[in-house]
PDB file of C-alpha atoms in Angstrom:
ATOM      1  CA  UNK A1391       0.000   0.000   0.000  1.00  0.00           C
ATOM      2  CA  UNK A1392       1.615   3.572  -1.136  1.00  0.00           C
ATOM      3  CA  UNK A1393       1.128   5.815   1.747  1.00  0.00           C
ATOM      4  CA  UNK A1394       2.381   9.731   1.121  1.00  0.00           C
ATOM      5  CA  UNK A1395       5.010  10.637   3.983  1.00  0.00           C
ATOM      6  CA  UNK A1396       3.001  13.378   6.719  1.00  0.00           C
ATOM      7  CA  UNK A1397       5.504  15.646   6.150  1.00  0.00           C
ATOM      8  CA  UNK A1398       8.540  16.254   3.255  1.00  0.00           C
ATOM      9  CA  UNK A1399      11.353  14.955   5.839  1.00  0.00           C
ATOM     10  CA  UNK A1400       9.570  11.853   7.841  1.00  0.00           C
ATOM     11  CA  UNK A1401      11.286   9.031   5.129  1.00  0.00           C
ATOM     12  CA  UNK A1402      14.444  10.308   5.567  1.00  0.00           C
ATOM     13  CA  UNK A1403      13.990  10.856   8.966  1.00  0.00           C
ATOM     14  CA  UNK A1404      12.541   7.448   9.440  1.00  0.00           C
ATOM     15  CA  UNK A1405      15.215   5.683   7.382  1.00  0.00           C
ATOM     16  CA  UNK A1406      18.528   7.812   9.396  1.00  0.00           C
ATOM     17  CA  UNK A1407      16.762   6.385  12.662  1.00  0.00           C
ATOM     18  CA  UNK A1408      15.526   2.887  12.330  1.00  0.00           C
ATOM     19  CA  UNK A1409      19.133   2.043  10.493  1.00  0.00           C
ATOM     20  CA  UNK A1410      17.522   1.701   7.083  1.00  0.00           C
ATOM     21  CA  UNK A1411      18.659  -1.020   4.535  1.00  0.00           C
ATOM     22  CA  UNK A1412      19.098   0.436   0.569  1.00  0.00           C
ATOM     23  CA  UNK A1413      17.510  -2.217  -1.747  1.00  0.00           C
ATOM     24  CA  UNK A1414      19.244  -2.721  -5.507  1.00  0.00           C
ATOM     25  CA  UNK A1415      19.584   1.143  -6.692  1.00  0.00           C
ATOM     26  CA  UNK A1416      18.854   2.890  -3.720  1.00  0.00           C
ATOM     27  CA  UNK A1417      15.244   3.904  -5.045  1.00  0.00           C
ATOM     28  CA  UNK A1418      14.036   1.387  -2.618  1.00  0.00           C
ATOM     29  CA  UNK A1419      14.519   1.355   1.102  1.00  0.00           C
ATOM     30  CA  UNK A1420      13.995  -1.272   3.717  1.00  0.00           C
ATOM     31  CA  UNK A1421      12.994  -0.535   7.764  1.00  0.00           C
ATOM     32  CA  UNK A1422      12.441  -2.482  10.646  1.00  0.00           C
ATOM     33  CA  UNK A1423      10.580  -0.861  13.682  1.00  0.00           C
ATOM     34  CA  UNK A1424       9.722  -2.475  17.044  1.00  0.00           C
ATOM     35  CA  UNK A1425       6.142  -1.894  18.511  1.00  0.00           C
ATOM     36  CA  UNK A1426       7.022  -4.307  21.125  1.00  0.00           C
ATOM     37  CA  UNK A1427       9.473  -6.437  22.447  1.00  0.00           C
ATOM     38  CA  UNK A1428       9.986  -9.641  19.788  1.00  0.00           C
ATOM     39  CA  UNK A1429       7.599  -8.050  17.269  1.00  0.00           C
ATOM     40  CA  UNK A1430       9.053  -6.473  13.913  1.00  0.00           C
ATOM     41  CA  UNK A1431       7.376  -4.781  11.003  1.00  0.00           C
ATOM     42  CA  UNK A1432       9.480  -4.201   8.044  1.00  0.00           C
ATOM     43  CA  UNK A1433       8.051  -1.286   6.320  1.00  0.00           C
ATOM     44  CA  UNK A1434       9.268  -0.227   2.453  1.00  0.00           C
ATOM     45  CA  UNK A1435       9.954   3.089   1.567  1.00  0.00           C
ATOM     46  CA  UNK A1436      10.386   4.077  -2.653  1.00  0.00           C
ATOM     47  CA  UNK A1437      11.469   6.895  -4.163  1.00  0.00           C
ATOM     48  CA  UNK A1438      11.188   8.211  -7.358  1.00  0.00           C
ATOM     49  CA  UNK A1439      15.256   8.837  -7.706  1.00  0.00           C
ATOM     50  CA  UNK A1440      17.806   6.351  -6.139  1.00  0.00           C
ATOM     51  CA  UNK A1441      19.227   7.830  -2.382  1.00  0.00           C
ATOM     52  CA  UNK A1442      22.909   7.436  -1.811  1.00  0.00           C
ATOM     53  CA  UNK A1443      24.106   4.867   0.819  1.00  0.00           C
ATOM     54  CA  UNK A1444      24.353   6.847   4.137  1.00  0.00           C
ATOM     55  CA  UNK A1445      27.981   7.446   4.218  1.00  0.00           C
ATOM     56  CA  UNK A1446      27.705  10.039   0.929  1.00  0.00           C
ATOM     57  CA  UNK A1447      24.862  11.408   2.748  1.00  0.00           C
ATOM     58  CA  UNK A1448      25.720  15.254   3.854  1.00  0.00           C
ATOM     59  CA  UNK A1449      25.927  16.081   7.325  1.00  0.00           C
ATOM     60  CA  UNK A1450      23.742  18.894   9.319  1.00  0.00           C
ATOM     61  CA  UNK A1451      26.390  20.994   9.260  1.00  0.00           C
ATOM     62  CA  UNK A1452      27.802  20.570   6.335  1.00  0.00           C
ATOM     63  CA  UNK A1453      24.276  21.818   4.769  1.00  0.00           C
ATOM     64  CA  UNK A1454      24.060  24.669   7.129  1.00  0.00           C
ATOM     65  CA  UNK A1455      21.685  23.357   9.650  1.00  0.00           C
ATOM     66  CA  UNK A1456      22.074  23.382  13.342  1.00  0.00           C
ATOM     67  CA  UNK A1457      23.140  19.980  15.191  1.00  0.00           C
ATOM     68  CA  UNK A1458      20.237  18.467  17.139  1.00  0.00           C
TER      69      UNK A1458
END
């Protein structure tokens, strides 16, 4: 099911916090969260253009944002 994000940031968000696996090109994403202890729910994020693998991602600072 294709679900638009609530706002522009929560899939990148989501993927930087829940460790988020790149699939083939990077236009797909892979994400496990936890509701509870021993449960898992792998959710799939797509994109319409492939996302680096985190390490080529920019930091906060580097794009002129503060640090959290």
């Amino acid at each position: 099911m294709d679900m638009p994000a609530p706002s522009p940031w929560t899939s990148l968000e989501l993927l930087f916090e829940h460790q988020g696996t790149r699939i083939g090109d990077g236009t797909r994403w892979r994400v496990a969260l936890s509701p509870e202890a021993g449960k898992l729910i792998w959710v799939e994020i797509r994109f319409d253009k492939p996302f680096p693998e985190f390490d080529a991602w920019p930091t906060r600072e580097q794009i002129g944002l503060p640090p959290r």
